[in-house]
Amino acid sequence: MSAESGLANASKENSLPNRSLRPGFPSGFLWGTATSAYQIEGAVNEDERGPSIWDRHAHKIGNILNNGNADVANDHFHLYKDDVQLMKALGAKAYRFSIAWPRVFPAGAGAPNPKGLDFYDRLLDELLASGIEPFATLYHWDLPLALQDRHGGWLSRETSEAFAHYAGHVAKRLSDRVKHFFTINECSRFVNLGHGHGSDAPGLKLSRAELNQVRHNVALGHGLAVRSIRTQGRAGTRVGPAENIVTCVPAIETPANIRAAEIATRELNAGYLTVMLEGKYTDAFLADAGKDAPQFTAEDLDIISSPIDFVGLNVYMPEHYVVAADNAQGFAPLPFPDSFPHMDSAWLKIGPEAMYWGPRHVAKLWDVKSIYITENGTSAADQPDTAGNVYDVDRIMYLRNYLTQLQRATSEGVPVLGYFLWSLMDNFEWTDGFEKRFGLYRVDFNTQRRTPKLSASFYREIIAQNAVV
Ligand code: BGC
């Protein structure tokens, strides 16, 4: 055989896969985008909305980068029709948004504001007219300020009860159009950053015992809300949490390390997902808390573990890479080297495997049959060119890698039913103000102009193909 004919044969046999071999998602996979009320709505004084802990926190000089606040933010309260068109242009089939508790109960409890749900009525009608299915989060951190000032917010179980009352009211009013409710967004983050570290609202630095009590009351609020949604929502209303779990990735995928990563994921989420799904605090959690363990009753644990219909997971990065270890816990988290890569937000480590292992651990550990990825996305230092185009190839790189791992999970049968990209558009990024951009659409906060970035085209293609592109 001549060298030439050899080459010809090789190119025939090794011809590259064509487009039809792209890694696809299950048919009917639900593609959406996500936002939250305080980050986009603005209109903080309209329709008798009450103040939230974030209003006060953001207005305190020094709390937010460049002293931003979300009084106007994306002015979504007025521009929601245009924003629904942005979703439609992506071909998105679902939208995860949050309802502002202080709009509905301006003082947190007591009588509902008669105008409190009007905005959401309008938004829901607009979404449904555009063929977009609404998924509503009930708490994305904007606690009515009155509850904080009256009895210490989540430090008191009166807040857990007020939350359930509000959740039931919303379910009663909106479950004709909203079929899926998320109770609380990321318990872990607002408990730690708002009540331990003090950087987020309400800006507290509580003792370990108080922090554990807050954590317990938040989990209790979740369970009470599940129950009141069941009693007040229409038959068939589905409910679950949206948690940013501590995801542990096996450093090397051996059976022993995989088992260690599962054990670590169960233990390190003991205060949230584990207690919600098992109805008990793990022995290690209680031993570690010692005298600082939360006060709770057996009935509390029953409430917290009220049956849910799905688990929502916000996936940004692995919390730990772990290996099996011959110690009491059976695992060892490895330190992150200084050179570990991150995105524009320094905390946002690039670890796409979290998108495989997070849902897989949840399905395996607790036999969860329905999972939604309720958030995934990244900040990027988007720079418009002279024509105003944003070529955010770094965001595309991040998303493609995470979605490849998600596809790996669904192709192995991990029951992920949908994915909500964070975020539809740039918005108020909490203590980072408007300085970190997570959107598929760029927002000019002076003019409120929205412009699609290259990642919007990328996501539109993903949705159209139902595959990683
Ligand atoms: C939160 C979002 C936030 C995003 C990026 C998530 O933890 O739910 O509100 O904007 O992360 O920081």
Coordinates of C-alpha atoms and ligand atoms in Angstrom, one line a residue:
M1 CA 0.0 0.0 0.0
S2 CA 1.4 3.4 -1.0
A3 CA 1.6 6.1 1.5
E4 CA -1.0 8.0 -0.4
S5 CA -3.6 5.2 -0.4
G6 CA -2.9 4.7 3.3
L7 CA -3.8 8.3 3.9
A8 CA -6.9 8.1 1.8
N9 CA -8.1 5.1 3.8
A10 CA -7.4 6.7 7.1
S11 CA -9.4 9.8 6.3
K12 CA -12.3 7.6 5.3
E13 CA -12.3 5.6 8.4
N14 CA -11.6 8.5 10.7
S15 CA -14.1 10.9 9.2
L16 CA -15.3 13.3 12.0
P17 CA -18.7 12.9 13.5
N18 CA -21.4 14.9 11.8
R19 CA -23.9 17.2 13.6
S20 CA -26.4 14.5 14.2
L21 CA -23.9 12.9 16.7
R22 CA -24.1 15.9 19.0
P23 CA -24.7 15.0 22.6
G24 CA -28.5 15.6 23.0
F25 CA -30.8 16.0 26.0
P26 CA -34.0 14.0 26.6
S27 CA -37.0 15.1 24.5
G28 CA -39.1 17.6 26.3
F29 CA -36.2 18.8 28.4
L30 CA -37.2 22.2 29.7
W31 CA -34.9 25.1 28.8
G32 CA -35.4 28.4 30.7
T33 CA -33.8 31.4 32.2
A34 CA -33.9 32.7 35.8
T35 CA -34.0 36.0 37.7
S36 CA -35.1 37.2 41.1
A37 CA -37.4 40.1 42.2
Y38 CA -35.0 42.4 44.1
Q39 CA -32.3 42.0 41.4
I40 CA -34.5 43.2 38.5
E41 CA -37.9 44.7 39.5
G42 CA -37.1 48.2 40.8
A43 CA -40.3 50.1 41.6
V44 CA -39.6 49.6 45.3
N45 CA -42.3 52.1 46.3
E46 CA -45.0 51.2 43.9
D47 CA -48.3 49.5 44.7
E48 CA -47.7 49.8 48.4
R49 CA -44.7 47.5 48.5
G50 CA -43.1 47.5 52.0
P51 CA -39.4 47.8 52.6
S52 CA -37.2 44.7 52.7
I53 CA -34.0 43.9 54.5
W54 CA -32.1 44.4 51.2
D55 CA -33.5 47.9 50.7
R56 CA -32.0 49.0 54.0
H57 CA -28.8 47.0 53.5
A58 CA -28.2 48.4 50.1
H59 CA -28.8 52.0 51.2
K60 CA -26.1 51.8 53.9
I61 CA -23.0 53.4 52.5
G62 CA -20.2 50.9 52.1
N63 CA -22.3 47.8 51.9
I64 CA -22.5 47.6 48.1
L65 CA -19.7 48.0 45.5
N66 CA -19.9 51.6 44.3
N67 CA -22.9 52.1 46.6
G68 CA -25.4 50.7 44.1
N69 CA -28.9 49.8 45.2
A70 CA -31.8 48.2 43.4
D71 CA -34.4 51.0 43.7
V72 CA -34.6 50.9 39.9
A73 CA -32.4 48.0 38.9
N74 CA -33.7 46.7 35.5
D75 CA -37.0 48.5 35.9
H76 CA -38.5 45.1 35.1
F77 CA -41.7 46.1 37.0
H78 CA -42.5 48.4 34.0
L79 CA -40.5 46.7 31.3
Y80 CA -41.7 43.1 31.9
K81 CA -43.4 42.9 28.5
D82 CA -40.2 43.6 26.7
D83 CA -38.4 41.2 29.0
V84 CA -40.8 38.4 28.1
Q85 CA -40.0 39.1 24.5
L86 CA -36.3 38.6 25.3
M87 CA -37.1 35.1 26.6
K88 CA -39.2 34.4 23.6
A89 CA -36.4 35.4 21.2
L90 CA -34.2 32.7 22.9
G91 CA -36.9 30.1 22.3
A92 CA -37.0 29.5 26.0
K93 CA -39.9 27.4 27.3
A94 CA -39.8 28.2 31.0
Y95 CA -39.0 31.1 33.3
R96 CA -38.0 31.1 36.9
F97 CA -38.7 34.3 38.7
S98 CA -39.3 35.2 42.3
I99 CA -42.2 36.9 44.1
A100 CA -41.4 39.8 46.4
W101 CA -42.8 39.0 49.8
P102 CA -42.8 42.7 50.7
R103 CA -45.2 43.4 47.8
V104 CA -47.7 40.9 49.0
F105 CA -47.4 41.4 52.8
P106 CA -45.8 44.8 53.2
A107 CA -45.3 44.2 56.9
G108 CA -44.5 40.5 56.5
A109 CA -47.6 39.3 58.1
G110 CA -51.2 40.5 58.8
A111 CA -53.4 41.5 56.0
P112 CA -52.3 41.1 52.4
N113 CA -51.8 44.1 50.3
P114 CA -54.8 44.1 47.8
K115 CA -52.4 45.3 45.0
G116 CA -49.6 43.0 46.1
L117 CA -50.0 40.3 43.4
D118 CA -51.2 42.6 40.6
F119 CA -47.8 42.8 39.0
Y120 CA -47.4 39.0 39.0
D121 CA -50.9 38.6 37.5
R122 CA -49.8 40.8 34.6
L123 CA -46.4 39.0 34.3
L124 CA -48.0 35.5 34.3
D125 CA -50.5 36.4 31.7
E126 CA -47.7 37.8 29.5
L127 CA -45.6 34.7 30.0
L128 CA -48.4 32.3 29.2
A129 CA -49.5 34.3 26.1
S130 CA -45.9 33.8 24.9
G131 CA -45.9 30.1 25.6
I132 CA -43.5 30.3 28.5
E133 CA -44.1 28.3 31.6
P134 CA -43.8 30.2 34.9
F135 CA -41.8 28.7 37.8
A136 CA -42.1 30.9 40.9
T137 CA -39.7 31.2 43.8
L138 CA -41.3 32.4 47.0
Y139 CA -38.2 33.7 48.8
H140 CA -35.2 35.0 47.1
W141 CA -33.8 36.9 50.2
D142 CA -36.0 40.0 50.3
L143 CA -37.4 39.5 53.8
P144 CA -40.0 42.2 54.8
L145 CA -38.0 44.6 57.0
A146 CA -40.8 44.6 59.6
L147 CA -40.1 41.0 60.4
Q148 CA -36.5 41.6 60.9
D149 CA -37.1 44.6 63.2
R150 CA -40.0 43.1 65.1
H151 CA -38.5 39.8 66.1
G152 CA -35.1 39.3 64.6
G153 CA -36.2 37.8 61.3
W154 CA -35.2 34.2 60.8
L155 CA -33.9 34.1 64.3
S156 CA -37.5 33.6 65.4
R157 CA -39.9 30.9 64.2
E158 CA -42.5 33.5 63.8
T159 CA -40.8 34.3 60.5
S160 CA -41.1 30.6 59.5
E161 CA -44.8 30.8 60.2
A162 CA -45.3 34.1 58.5
F163 CA -43.5 32.7 55.4
A164 CA -45.9 29.7 55.3
H165 CA -48.8 32.1 55.6
Y166 CA -47.5 34.2 52.7
A167 CA -46.7 31.0 50.6
G168 CA -50.2 29.7 51.1
H169 CA -51.8 33.0 50.1
V170 CA -49.7 33.1 46.9
A171 CA -50.4 29.5 46.0
K172 CA -54.1 30.1 46.5
R173 CA -54.1 33.1 44.2
L174 CA -51.6 32.0 41.5
S175 CA -51.7 28.2 41.3
D176 CA -54.3 28.5 38.5
R177 CA -51.3 29.5 36.4
V178 CA -48.2 28.6 38.3
K179 CA -47.8 24.8 38.6
H180 CA -44.3 24.8 40.1
F181 CA -43.2 26.7 43.2
F182 CA -39.8 26.8 44.8
T183 CA -39.9 27.6 48.5
I184 CA -36.6 29.2 49.4
N185 CA -33.7 30.1 47.2
E186 CA -30.3 29.0 48.5
C187 CA -30.8 28.7 52.3
S188 CA -27.1 28.2 52.7
R189 CA -26.0 31.4 51.1
F190 CA -28.3 33.9 52.8
V191 CA -27.9 32.2 56.2
N192 CA -24.1 32.3 56.0
L193 CA -23.5 35.6 54.3
G194 CA -26.4 37.5 55.9
H195 CA -26.3 36.1 59.4
G196 CA -22.7 34.8 59.9
H197 CA -20.4 36.8 57.7
G198 CA -22.5 39.9 57.8
S199 CA -21.8 41.0 54.2
D200 CA -25.3 40.4 52.9
A201 CA -28.6 41.5 54.4
P202 CA -29.5 41.7 57.2
G203 CA -25.8 42.2 57.9
L204 CA -25.6 40.2 61.1
K205 CA -22.7 38.3 62.7
L206 CA -24.5 35.9 65.0
S207 CA -23.0 33.4 67.4
R208 CA -22.7 29.8 66.3
A209 CA -25.7 28.8 68.3
E210 CA -27.8 31.6 66.9
L211 CA -26.7 30.8 63.4
N212 CA -27.7 27.2 63.8
Q213 CA -31.1 28.4 65.1
V214 CA -31.5 30.6 62.0
R215 CA -30.6 27.6 59.8
H216 CA -33.2 25.5 61.5
N217 CA -35.9 28.1 61.3
V218 CA -35.3 28.6 57.6
A219 CA -35.6 24.8 57.0
L220 CA -38.7 24.8 59.1
G221 CA -40.1 27.7 57.0
H222 CA -39.5 25.6 53.9
G223 CA -41.4 22.7 55.4
L224 CA -44.3 24.8 56.7
A225 CA -44.5 26.5 53.3
V226 CA -44.7 23.1 51.5
R227 CA -47.6 22.2 53.7
S228 CA -49.5 25.4 53.2
I229 CA -49.0 25.2 49.5
R230 CA -50.4 21.7 49.5
T231 CA -53.5 22.8 51.4
Q232 CA -54.1 26.1 49.6
G233 CA -52.8 25.4 46.1
R234 CA -54.9 23.7 43.4
A235 CA -54.5 19.9 43.1
G236 CA -51.4 19.1 41.1
T237 CA -49.4 22.1 42.3
R238 CA -45.8 21.0 42.6
V239 CA -43.3 22.3 45.2
G240 CA -39.6 21.9 46.1
P241 CA -36.6 23.8 47.3
A242 CA -33.9 25.6 45.2
E243 CA -30.7 24.9 47.0
N244 CA -27.1 25.6 46.2
I245 CA -25.8 22.4 47.8
V246 CA -22.2 21.8 48.8
T247 CA -21.2 19.7 45.9
C248 CA -18.3 17.3 46.4
V249 CA -16.5 16.0 43.3
P250 CA -14.4 12.9 43.4
A251 CA -10.8 14.1 42.7
I252 CA -10.2 11.0 40.6
E253 CA -13.2 8.9 39.6
T254 CA -12.5 5.7 41.4
P255 CA -15.3 3.8 43.2
A256 CA -13.8 4.6 46.6
N257 CA -13.5 8.3 45.8
I258 CA -17.0 8.4 44.4
R259 CA -18.4 6.9 47.6
A260 CA -16.4 9.4 49.6
A261 CA -17.8 12.2 47.6
E262 CA -21.4 10.9 48.3
I263 CA -20.7 10.7 52.0
A264 CA -19.2 14.2 52.0
T265 CA -22.2 15.6 50.1
R266 CA -24.7 14.1 52.5
E267 CA -22.7 15.3 55.6
L268 CA -21.9 18.8 54.3
N269 CA -25.6 19.5 53.5
A270 CA -26.8 18.2 56.8
G271 CA -28.5 21.4 57.8
Y272 CA -30.5 21.8 54.5
L273 CA -31.1 19.2 51.9
T274 CA -30.2 16.3 54.1
V275 CA -32.6 17.2 56.8
M276 CA -35.3 18.1 54.3
L277 CA -35.0 14.7 52.6
E278 CA -34.2 12.5 55.6
G279 CA -36.1 14.2 58.5
K280 CA -33.2 14.1 60.8
Y281 CA -29.9 15.9 61.5
T282 CA -27.0 13.6 60.9
D283 CA -25.1 12.4 64.0
A284 CA -21.9 14.2 62.8
F285 CA -23.8 17.4 62.4
L286 CA -25.2 17.3 65.9
A287 CA -21.9 16.2 67.4
D288 CA -20.1 19.0 65.7
A289 CA -22.7 21.6 66.8
G290 CA -22.5 20.3 70.4
K291 CA -24.0 22.8 72.8
D292 CA -24.6 25.2 69.9
A293 CA -27.1 22.8 68.2
P294 CA -30.4 24.3 67.3
Q295 CA -33.5 23.9 69.5
F296 CA -36.0 21.7 67.8
T297 CA -38.7 19.1 68.3
A298 CA -39.5 15.8 66.6
E299 CA -42.5 17.6 65.0
D300 CA -40.2 20.2 63.5
L301 CA -38.3 17.4 61.7
D302 CA -41.5 15.9 60.4
I303 CA -42.5 19.3 59.0
I304 CA -39.1 20.0 57.5
S305 CA -39.2 16.7 55.7
S306 CA -42.7 17.1 54.3
P307 CA -42.7 15.3 50.9
I308 CA -41.6 17.4 48.0
D309 CA -42.1 16.9 44.3
F310 CA -38.7 17.8 43.0
V311 CA -35.3 19.2 44.1
G312 CA -34.0 22.4 42.5
L313 CA -30.2 22.8 42.4
N314 CA -28.3 26.0 41.7
V315 CA -25.0 24.8 40.4
Y316 CA -22.0 27.2 40.0
M317 CA -19.0 25.2 41.1
P318 CA -17.7 22.3 43.2
E319 CA -17.3 23.2 46.8
H320 CA -14.7 20.5 47.3
Y321 CA -12.7 17.9 45.4
V322 CA -12.5 14.9 47.8
V323 CA -10.8 11.6 48.2
A324 CA -11.5 8.6 50.3
A325 CA -9.8 8.7 53.7
D326 CA -9.2 6.3 56.5
N327 CA -10.7 8.7 59.1
A328 CA -14.0 8.9 61.0
Q329 CA -15.8 10.7 58.3
G330 CA -14.5 8.5 55.4
F331 CA -13.5 11.4 53.2
A332 CA -11.0 14.2 52.9
P333 CA -11.5 17.5 51.0
L334 CA -8.4 18.6 49.1
P335 CA -7.1 22.1 49.2
F336 CA -7.6 24.3 46.1
P337 CA -4.3 25.3 44.7
D338 CA -3.8 29.1 44.1
S339 CA -3.7 28.5 40.4
F340 CA -7.3 27.0 40.3
P341 CA -9.1 28.9 37.6
H342 CA -12.1 31.1 38.2
M343 CA -14.4 33.3 36.2
D344 CA -14.9 37.1 36.6
S345 CA -16.3 36.7 40.1
A346 CA -13.3 35.6 42.1
W347 CA -15.4 33.1 44.0
L348 CA -16.7 31.4 40.8
K349 CA -14.3 28.5 40.4
I350 CA -14.5 26.7 37.1
G351 CA -15.4 23.1 37.9
P352 CA -17.9 21.8 35.3
E353 CA -18.0 18.3 36.9
A354 CA -20.1 19.8 39.6
M355 CA -22.9 19.8 37.1
Y356 CA -22.6 16.0 36.7
W357 CA -21.9 15.1 40.3
G358 CA -24.4 17.5 42.0
P359 CA -27.6 16.0 40.5
R360 CA -26.1 12.5 40.4
H361 CA -25.4 12.6 44.2
V362 CA -28.9 13.9 44.9
A363 CA -30.5 11.2 42.8
K364 CA -28.4 8.4 44.2
L365 CA -28.3 9.5 47.9
W366 CA -32.0 10.2 48.3
D367 CA -33.6 8.5 45.3
V368 CA -34.9 11.8 44.1
K369 CA -36.9 11.3 40.9
S370 CA -37.2 14.9 39.6
I371 CA -34.5 17.5 39.6
Y372 CA -34.3 20.9 38.0
I373 CA -31.1 22.9 37.6
T374 CA -32.6 26.1 39.0
E375 CA -29.5 28.3 38.3
N376 CA -26.2 28.0 36.4
G377 CA -24.3 30.8 34.7
T378 CA -21.4 33.1 35.1
S379 CA -20.2 36.6 35.4
A380 CA -17.9 37.8 32.6
A381 CA -16.1 41.1 32.1
D382 CA -18.2 41.9 29.0
Q383 CA -16.8 44.6 26.9
P384 CA -19.0 45.9 24.0
D385 CA -17.0 46.6 20.8
T386 CA -17.5 49.9 19.0
A387 CA -20.7 48.6 17.4
G388 CA -22.0 47.5 20.8
N389 CA -21.5 43.8 20.3
V390 CA -20.5 41.7 23.3
Y391 CA -18.5 38.6 22.2
D392 CA -18.6 36.8 25.6
V393 CA -16.7 33.7 24.5
D394 CA -15.6 33.1 28.1
R395 CA -19.3 32.8 29.2
I396 CA -19.9 30.4 26.2
M397 CA -16.9 28.3 27.2
Y398 CA -18.1 28.1 30.8
L399 CA -21.7 27.2 29.8
R400 CA -20.6 24.7 27.1
N401 CA -18.5 22.8 29.6
Y402 CA -21.2 22.7 32.3
L403 CA -23.8 21.7 29.8
T404 CA -21.6 18.9 28.5
Q405 CA -21.5 17.5 32.1
L406 CA -25.2 17.9 32.4
Q407 CA -25.7 16.0 29.2
R408 CA -23.4 13.3 30.7
A409 CA -25.8 13.1 33.7
T410 CA -29.0 12.9 31.7
S411 CA -27.6 10.4 29.2
E412 CA -26.9 8.1 32.2
G413 CA -30.4 8.5 33.5
V414 CA -30.0 11.1 36.2
P415 CA -33.5 12.6 36.3
V416 CA -32.9 16.2 35.4
L417 CA -36.0 17.6 33.8
G418 CA -34.9 21.2 33.0
Y419 CA -32.3 23.9 33.3
F420 CA -32.7 27.6 34.1
L421 CA -29.7 29.7 33.0
W422 CA -28.7 32.5 35.4
S423 CA -29.4 35.0 34.2
L424 CA -31.7 36.3 31.5
M425 CA -30.1 39.8 31.7
D426 CA -27.4 41.6 33.7
N427 CA -28.9 42.7 37.0
F428 CA -28.2 43.8 40.6
E429 CA -25.6 41.3 41.8
W430 CA -26.1 41.8 45.5
T431 CA -23.0 43.2 47.2
D432 CA -21.3 43.5 43.8
G433 CA -23.9 46.0 42.7
F434 CA -23.9 46.4 39.0
E435 CA -20.2 45.6 38.6
K436 CA -20.6 41.9 37.9
R437 CA -22.7 40.9 34.8
F438 CA -24.3 37.5 34.6
G439 CA -26.8 38.1 31.7
L440 CA -27.4 36.7 28.3
Y441 CA -28.5 40.2 27.5
R442 CA -26.4 43.2 28.3
V443 CA -28.2 46.0 30.1
D444 CA -27.3 49.6 29.9
F445 CA -28.4 50.8 33.3
N446 CA -28.6 54.4 32.2
T447 CA -31.0 53.8 29.3
Q448 CA -32.4 50.4 30.2
R449 CA -31.5 49.2 26.8
R450 CA -31.1 45.4 26.5
T451 CA -28.7 44.0 23.9
P452 CA -28.2 40.3 23.2
K453 CA -24.6 39.0 23.8
L454 CA -23.1 36.3 21.7
S455 CA -24.1 33.9 24.5
A456 CA -27.7 34.6 23.8
S457 CA -27.2 33.2 20.3
F458 CA -25.4 30.3 21.7
Y459 CA -28.2 29.5 24.2
R460 CA -30.8 29.9 21.4
E461 CA -28.9 27.3 19.4
I462 CA -28.7 24.9 22.4
I463 CA -32.5 25.2 22.9
A464 CA -33.2 24.8 19.2
Q465 CA -31.0 21.7 18.9
N466 CA -31.8 20.3 22.4
A467 CA -28.1 19.5 22.4
V468 CA -24.7 20.9 23.4
V469 CA -23.5 23.0 20.5
Ligands
BGC1 C1 -28.2 33.6 43.6 C2 -28.4 34.7 42.6 C3 -27.0 35.4 42.3 C4 -26.1 34.3 41.6 C5 -24.8 34.8 41.3 C6 -27.0 32.7 43.3 O1 -26.4 32.4 44.4 O2 -29.3 32.8 43.7 O3 -29.3 35.6 43.2 O4 -27.2 36.5 41.5 O5 -25.9 33.3 42.5 O6 -24.1 35.3 42.4

